[in-house]
CSV table of C-alpha atoms in Angstrom, one decimal:
chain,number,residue,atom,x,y,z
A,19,UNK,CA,116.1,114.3,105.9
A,20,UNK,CA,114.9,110.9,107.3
A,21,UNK,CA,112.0,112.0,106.4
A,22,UNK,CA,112.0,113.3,102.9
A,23,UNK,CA,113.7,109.6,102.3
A,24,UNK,CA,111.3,107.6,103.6
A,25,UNK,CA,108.7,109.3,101.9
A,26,UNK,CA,110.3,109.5,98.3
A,27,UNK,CA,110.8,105.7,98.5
A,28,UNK,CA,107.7,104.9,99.5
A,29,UNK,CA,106.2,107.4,97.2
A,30,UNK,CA,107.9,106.2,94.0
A,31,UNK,CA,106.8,102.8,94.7
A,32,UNK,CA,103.2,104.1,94.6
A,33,UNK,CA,103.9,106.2,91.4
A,34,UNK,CA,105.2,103.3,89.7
A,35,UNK,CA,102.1,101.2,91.0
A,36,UNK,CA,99.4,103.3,90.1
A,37,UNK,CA,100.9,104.0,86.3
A,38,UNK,CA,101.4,100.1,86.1
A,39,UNK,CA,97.5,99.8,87.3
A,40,UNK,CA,96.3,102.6,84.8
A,41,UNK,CA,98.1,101.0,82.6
A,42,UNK,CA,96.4,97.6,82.8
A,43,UNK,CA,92.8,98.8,83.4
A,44,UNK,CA,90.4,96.7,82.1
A,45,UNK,CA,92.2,93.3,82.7
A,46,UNK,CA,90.8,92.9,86.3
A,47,UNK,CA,93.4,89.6,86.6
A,48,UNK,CA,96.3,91.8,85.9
A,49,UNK,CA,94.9,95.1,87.8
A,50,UNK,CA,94.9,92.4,91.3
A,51,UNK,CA,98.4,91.6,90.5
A,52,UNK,CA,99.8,94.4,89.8
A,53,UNK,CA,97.6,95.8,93.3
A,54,UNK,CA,98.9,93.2,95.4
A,55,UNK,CA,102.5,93.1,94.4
A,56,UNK,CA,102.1,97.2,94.9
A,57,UNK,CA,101.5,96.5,98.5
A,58,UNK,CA,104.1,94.0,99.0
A,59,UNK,CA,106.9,96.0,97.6
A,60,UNK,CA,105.7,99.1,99.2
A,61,UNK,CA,106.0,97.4,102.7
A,62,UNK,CA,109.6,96.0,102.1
A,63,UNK,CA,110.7,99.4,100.7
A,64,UNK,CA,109.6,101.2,103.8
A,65,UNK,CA,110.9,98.4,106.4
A,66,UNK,CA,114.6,98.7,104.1
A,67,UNK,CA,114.3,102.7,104.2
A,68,UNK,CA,113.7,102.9,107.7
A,69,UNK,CA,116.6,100.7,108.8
A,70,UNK,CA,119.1,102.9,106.6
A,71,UNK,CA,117.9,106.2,107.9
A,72,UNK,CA,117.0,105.1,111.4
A,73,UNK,CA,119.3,102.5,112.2
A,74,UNK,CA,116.7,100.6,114.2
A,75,UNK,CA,114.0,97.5,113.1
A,76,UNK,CA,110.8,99.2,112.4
A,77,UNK,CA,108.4,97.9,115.0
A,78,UNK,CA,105.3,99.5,113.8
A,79,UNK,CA,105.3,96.8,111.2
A,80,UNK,CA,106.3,93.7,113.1
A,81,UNK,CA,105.5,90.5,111.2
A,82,UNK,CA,103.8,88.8,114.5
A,83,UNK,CA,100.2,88.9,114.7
A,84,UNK,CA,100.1,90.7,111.6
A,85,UNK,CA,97.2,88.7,110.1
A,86,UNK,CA,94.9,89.2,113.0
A,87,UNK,CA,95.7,92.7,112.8
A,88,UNK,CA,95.4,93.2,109.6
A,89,UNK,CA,92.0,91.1,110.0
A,90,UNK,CA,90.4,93.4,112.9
A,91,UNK,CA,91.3,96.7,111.6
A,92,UNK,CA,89.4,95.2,107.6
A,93,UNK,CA,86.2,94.4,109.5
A,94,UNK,CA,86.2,97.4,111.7
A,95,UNK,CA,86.4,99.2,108.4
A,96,UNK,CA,83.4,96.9,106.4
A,97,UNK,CA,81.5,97.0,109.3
A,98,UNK,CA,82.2,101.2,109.6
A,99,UNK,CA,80.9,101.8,105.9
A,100,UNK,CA,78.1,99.2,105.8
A,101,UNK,CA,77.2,101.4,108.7
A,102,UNK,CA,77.1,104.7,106.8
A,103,UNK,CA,75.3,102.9,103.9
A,104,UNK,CA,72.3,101.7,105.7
A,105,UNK,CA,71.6,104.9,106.9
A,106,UNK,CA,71.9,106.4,103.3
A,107,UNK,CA,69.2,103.1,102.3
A,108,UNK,CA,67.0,104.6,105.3
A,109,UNK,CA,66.5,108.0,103.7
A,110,UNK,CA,66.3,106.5,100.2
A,111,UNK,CA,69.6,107.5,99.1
A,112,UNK,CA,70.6,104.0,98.0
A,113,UNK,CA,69.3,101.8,95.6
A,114,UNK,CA,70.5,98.2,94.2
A,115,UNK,CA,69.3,97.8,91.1
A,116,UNK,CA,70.9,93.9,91.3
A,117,UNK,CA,74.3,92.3,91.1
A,118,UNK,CA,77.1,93.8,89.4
A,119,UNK,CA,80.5,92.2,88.8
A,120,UNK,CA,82.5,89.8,90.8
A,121,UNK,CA,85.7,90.5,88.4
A,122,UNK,CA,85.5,94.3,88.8
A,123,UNK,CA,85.4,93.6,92.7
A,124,UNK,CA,88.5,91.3,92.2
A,125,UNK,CA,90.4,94.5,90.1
A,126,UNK,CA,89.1,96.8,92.8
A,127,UNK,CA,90.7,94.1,95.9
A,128,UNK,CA,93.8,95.1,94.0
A,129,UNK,CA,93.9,98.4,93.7
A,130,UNK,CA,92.3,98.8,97.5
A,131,UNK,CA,95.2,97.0,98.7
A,132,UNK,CA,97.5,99.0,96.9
A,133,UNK,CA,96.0,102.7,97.9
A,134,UNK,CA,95.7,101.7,101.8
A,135,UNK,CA,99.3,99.8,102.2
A,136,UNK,CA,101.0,102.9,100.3
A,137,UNK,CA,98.5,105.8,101.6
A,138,UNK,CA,99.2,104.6,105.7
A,139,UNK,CA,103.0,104.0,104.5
A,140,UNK,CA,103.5,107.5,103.5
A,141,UNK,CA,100.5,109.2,106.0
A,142,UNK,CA,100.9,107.6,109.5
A,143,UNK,CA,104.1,105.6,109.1
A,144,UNK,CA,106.5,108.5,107.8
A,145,UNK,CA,104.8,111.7,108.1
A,146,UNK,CA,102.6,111.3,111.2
A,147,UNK,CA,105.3,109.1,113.1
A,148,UNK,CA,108.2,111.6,112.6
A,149,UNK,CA,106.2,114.7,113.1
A,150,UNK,CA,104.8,113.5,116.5
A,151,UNK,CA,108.3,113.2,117.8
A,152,UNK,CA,108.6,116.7,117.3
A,153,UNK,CA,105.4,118.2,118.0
A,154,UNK,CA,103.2,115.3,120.0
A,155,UNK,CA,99.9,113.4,119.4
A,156,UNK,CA,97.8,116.4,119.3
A,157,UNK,CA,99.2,118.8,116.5
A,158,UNK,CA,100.8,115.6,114.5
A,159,UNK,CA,97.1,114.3,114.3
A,160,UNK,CA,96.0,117.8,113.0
A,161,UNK,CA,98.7,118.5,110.5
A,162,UNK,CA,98.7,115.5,109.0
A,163,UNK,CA,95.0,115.0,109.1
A,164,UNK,CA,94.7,118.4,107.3
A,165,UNK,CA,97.5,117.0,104.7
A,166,UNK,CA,95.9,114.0,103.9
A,167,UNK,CA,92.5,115.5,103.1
A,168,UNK,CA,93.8,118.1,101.0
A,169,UNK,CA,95.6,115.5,98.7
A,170,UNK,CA,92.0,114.4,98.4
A,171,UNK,CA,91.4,117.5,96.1
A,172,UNK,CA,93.0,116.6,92.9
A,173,UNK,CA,90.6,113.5,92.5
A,174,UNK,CA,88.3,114.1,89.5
A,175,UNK,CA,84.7,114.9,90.9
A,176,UNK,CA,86.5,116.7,94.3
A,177,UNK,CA,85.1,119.5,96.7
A,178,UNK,CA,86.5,121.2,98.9
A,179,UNK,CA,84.0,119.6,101.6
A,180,UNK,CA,84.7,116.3,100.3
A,181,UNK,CA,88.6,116.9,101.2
A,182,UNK,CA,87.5,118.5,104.6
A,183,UNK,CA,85.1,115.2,105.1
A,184,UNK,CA,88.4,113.0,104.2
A,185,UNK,CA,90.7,115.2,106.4
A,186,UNK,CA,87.8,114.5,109.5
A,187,UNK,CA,86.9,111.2,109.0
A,188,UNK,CA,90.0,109.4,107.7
A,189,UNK,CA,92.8,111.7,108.2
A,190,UNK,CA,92.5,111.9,112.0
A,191,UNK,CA,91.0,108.6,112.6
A,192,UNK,CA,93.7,106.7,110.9
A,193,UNK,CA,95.8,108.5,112.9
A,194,UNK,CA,94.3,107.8,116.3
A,195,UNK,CA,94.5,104.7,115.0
A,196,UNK,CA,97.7,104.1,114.8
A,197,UNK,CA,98.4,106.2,117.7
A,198,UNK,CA,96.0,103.7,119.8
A,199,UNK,CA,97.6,100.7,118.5
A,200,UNK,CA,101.2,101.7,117.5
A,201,UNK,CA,101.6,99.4,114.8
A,202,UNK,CA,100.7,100.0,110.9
A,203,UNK,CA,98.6,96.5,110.2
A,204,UNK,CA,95.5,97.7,112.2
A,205,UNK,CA,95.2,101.0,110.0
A,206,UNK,CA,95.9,99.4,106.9
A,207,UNK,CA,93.8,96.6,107.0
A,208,UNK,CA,90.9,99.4,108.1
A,209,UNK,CA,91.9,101.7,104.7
A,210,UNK,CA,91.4,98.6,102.8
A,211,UNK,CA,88.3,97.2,104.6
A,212,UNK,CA,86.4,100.8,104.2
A,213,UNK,CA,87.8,101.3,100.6
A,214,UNK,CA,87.1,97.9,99.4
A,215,UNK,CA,83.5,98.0,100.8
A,216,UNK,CA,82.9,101.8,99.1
A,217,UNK,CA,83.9,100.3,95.8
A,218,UNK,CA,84.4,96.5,96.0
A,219,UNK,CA,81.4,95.5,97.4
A,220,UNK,CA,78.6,98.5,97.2
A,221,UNK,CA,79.8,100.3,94.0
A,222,UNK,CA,79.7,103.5,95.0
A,223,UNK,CA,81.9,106.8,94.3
A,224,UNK,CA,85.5,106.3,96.5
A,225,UNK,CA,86.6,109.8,97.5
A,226,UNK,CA,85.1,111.8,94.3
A,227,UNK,CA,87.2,109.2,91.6
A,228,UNK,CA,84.2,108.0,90.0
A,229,UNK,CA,81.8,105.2,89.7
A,230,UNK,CA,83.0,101.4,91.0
A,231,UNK,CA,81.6,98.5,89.8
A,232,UNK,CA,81.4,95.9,92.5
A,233,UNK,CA,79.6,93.3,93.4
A,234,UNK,CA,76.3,95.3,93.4
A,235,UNK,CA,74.7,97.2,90.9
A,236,UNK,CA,73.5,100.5,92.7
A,237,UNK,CA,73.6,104.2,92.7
A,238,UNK,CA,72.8,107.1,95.6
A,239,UNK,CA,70.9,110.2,95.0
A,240,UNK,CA,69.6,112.7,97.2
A,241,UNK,CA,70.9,115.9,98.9
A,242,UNK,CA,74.8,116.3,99.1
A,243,UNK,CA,74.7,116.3,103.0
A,244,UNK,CA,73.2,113.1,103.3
A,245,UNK,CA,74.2,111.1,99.9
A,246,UNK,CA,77.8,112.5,99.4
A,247,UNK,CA,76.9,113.5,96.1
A,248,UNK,CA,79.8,113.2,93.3
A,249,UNK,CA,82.3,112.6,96.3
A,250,UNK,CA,80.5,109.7,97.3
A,251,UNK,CA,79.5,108.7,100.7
A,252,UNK,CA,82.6,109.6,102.3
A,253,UNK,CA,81.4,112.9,102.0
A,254,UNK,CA,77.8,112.4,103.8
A,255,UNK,CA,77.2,113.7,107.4
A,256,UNK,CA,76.8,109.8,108.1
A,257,UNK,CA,80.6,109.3,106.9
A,258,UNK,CA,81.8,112.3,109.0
A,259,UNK,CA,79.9,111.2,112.4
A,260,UNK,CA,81.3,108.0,112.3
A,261,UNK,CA,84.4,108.8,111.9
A,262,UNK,CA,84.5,111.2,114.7
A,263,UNK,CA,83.2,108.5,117.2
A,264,UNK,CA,85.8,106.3,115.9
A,265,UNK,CA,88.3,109.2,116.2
A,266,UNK,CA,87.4,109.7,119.6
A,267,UNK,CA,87.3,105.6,120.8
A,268,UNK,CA,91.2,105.2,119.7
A,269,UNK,CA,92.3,108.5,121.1
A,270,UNK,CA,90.9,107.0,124.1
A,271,UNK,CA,92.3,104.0,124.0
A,272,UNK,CA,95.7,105.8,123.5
A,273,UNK,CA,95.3,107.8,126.3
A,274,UNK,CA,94.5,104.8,128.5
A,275,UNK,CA,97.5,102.6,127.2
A,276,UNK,CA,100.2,105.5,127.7
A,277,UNK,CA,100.6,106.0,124.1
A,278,UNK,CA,99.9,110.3,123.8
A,279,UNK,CA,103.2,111.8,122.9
A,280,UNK,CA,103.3,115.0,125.1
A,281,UNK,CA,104.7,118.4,122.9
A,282,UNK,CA,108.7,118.4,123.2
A,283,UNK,CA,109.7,121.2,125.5
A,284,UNK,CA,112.7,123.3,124.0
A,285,UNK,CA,115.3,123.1,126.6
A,286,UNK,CA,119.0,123.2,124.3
A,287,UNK,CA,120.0,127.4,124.2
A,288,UNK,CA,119.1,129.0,120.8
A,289,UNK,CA,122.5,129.6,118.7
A,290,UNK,CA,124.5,132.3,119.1
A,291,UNK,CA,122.8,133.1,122.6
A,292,UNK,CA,124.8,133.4,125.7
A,293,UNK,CA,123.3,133.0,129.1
A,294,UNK,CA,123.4,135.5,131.8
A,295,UNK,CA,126.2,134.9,134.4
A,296,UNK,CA,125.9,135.7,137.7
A,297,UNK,CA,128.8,138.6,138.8
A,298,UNK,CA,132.2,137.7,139.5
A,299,UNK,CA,132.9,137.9,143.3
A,300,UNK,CA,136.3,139.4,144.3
A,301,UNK,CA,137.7,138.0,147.4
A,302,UNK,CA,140.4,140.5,148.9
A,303,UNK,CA,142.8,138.9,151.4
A,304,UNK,CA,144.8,141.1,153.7
C-alpha cells in the first residue's frame, strides 16, 4: 500500500501541475511559475508521504549537496543530447534556420522542471525503489523501464518504437542512475538537463509532443532511424546508443560501489503448508 500512496500523492500533484500549465499556455512568465512551484511541491509531497508510510527520513532526497548534484546530473544530460544532435547535423538531419525565442525557452525551463522532478518522483523514487526491494536491481530496472516507456505512448505524434526508444534510453538509464548514485538529485537534474536541451535550447520534438520553440529556430528531416522523425530525436539510433553506454557506465559504477540489490530469496513457509517432521522415536525402558 506504501506504494500505491506514494505514487497517488505524487501523481496528483503532477495532474494538478500539468492542468494549471495547460491552462496558462501562452503566458511563458506564468507557464515558469507554475513549472517551478510544480517541482517544489512535488518534492515536499513525496519527502511528507514517505515519512507517513515508511516511518523513516527519505535519504534519496537529502538536502546536502543537492545543488552540485542536481548541477552534474543537468550537464551530463546537455552534454548527452547536444551529443545526439551533432551527429543528426553530420548527416544533414538538422538545420538552424536562426534564433528562435528566449521567452518560449523560459516557459519550456518550467515545464522541464516540472516533468523531470515529478516523472523521477513517481518512476525511480516510488516505483523503481520499492520494487527493487522485492525483486533486485536487475528485474526492477526492466519492469520499470518497460513502464516508463509505454506511458510514452499516449503522447500525440507516439510510436510504438518511440516508446521502446524511451523505455531503452531513459527508462533504464535513469534507473541505473539512481541505482549508481542512490539519491534522486543526480537523475532529476539529468531529466531536466536532456529535456530542457531537446526543447529549450534546440527546438526540437520532446518524446513525440510536438514542436518546441527554443532558443533556436530549426527543424530535422531525414530517415526515421537517424532523425527520430515525429518522435523527435529521442527516437534516433543516436538517442538509443547513448543511452545504452550511459546505461551501462552507472550500472557499473553500481556494481563497483556495492549498490546491486541481489533478488530476495523466499525463505518464510507458504501458508497453510506444514513441514515434514522427522518420526517420533519411542524409547522403551524395561
Amino acid at each position: 500500500m506504501r506504494l500505491v500512496k506514494q505514487f497517488l500523492a505524487v501523481a496528483a500533484v503532477a495532474l494538478v501541475g500539468s492542468q494549471c500549465i495547460a491552462a496558462v499556455e501562452g503566458n511563458f512568465l506564468l507557464t515558469l511559475v507554475i513549472g517551478v512551484l510544480t517541482a517544489v511541491l512535488s518534492v515536499v509531497v513525496y519527502r511528507w508521504v514517505v515519512r507517513r508510510t515508511e516511518r523513516r527520513e527519505p535519504t534519496e532526497l537529502a538536502q546536502d549537496g543537492r545543488g552540485g548534484k542536481l548541477g552534474r546530473g543537468s550537464l551530463i544530460g546537455l552534454a548527452m543530447f547536444a551529443a545526439v544532435i551533432a551527429n543528426i547535423a553530420f548527416v544533414g538531419g538538422y538545420h538552424v534556420e536562426g534564433w528562435g525565442s528566449p521567452t518560449g525557452a523560459l516557459g519550456l525551463l518550467g515545464v522541464m522542471a516540472a516533468a523531470a522532478v515529478t516523472e523521477e518522483l513517481l518512476f525511480r523514487g516510488v516505483l523503481f525503489r520499492i520494487v527493487e526491494e522485492r525483486t533486485g536491481t536487475w528485474i526492477a530496472l526492466a519492469l520499470t523501464g518497460v513502464v516508463f516507456g509505454a506511458m510514452h505512448l499516449v503522447n500525440p505524434d507516439a510510436s510504438l518504437w518511440g516508446a521502446t526508444a524511451i523505455a531503452i534510453e531513459a527508462g533504464f538509464m535513469l534507473a541505473a542512475c539512481y541505482a549508481a548514485t542512490r539519491n534522486l538529485w543526480v537523475p532529476i537534474g539529468l531529466h531536466f538537463g536532456w529535456n530542457f536541451a531537446a526543447g529549450g535550447i534546440f527546438s526540437v520534438v520532446v518524446s513525440g509532443n510536438g514542436e518546441s520553440k527554443g532558443l533556436l529556430d530549426a527543424s530535422t528531416s531525414g530517415p526515421v532511424a537517424l532523425s527520430g522523425g515525429a518522435f523527435g530525436p529521442e527516437g534516433s539510433l543516436y538517442a538509443v546508443l547513448a543511452g545504452v553506454v550511459l546505461t551501462v557506465v552507472f550500472l557499473w559504477l553500481a556494481k563497483r560501489r556495492g549498490h546491486i540489490v541481489p533478488r530476495r530469496r523466499r525463505t518464510a513457509q507458504a501458508p497453510g503448508r506444514r513441514t515434514a517432521q522427522a518420526p517420533a522415536t519411542v524409547t522403551v525402558t524395561r
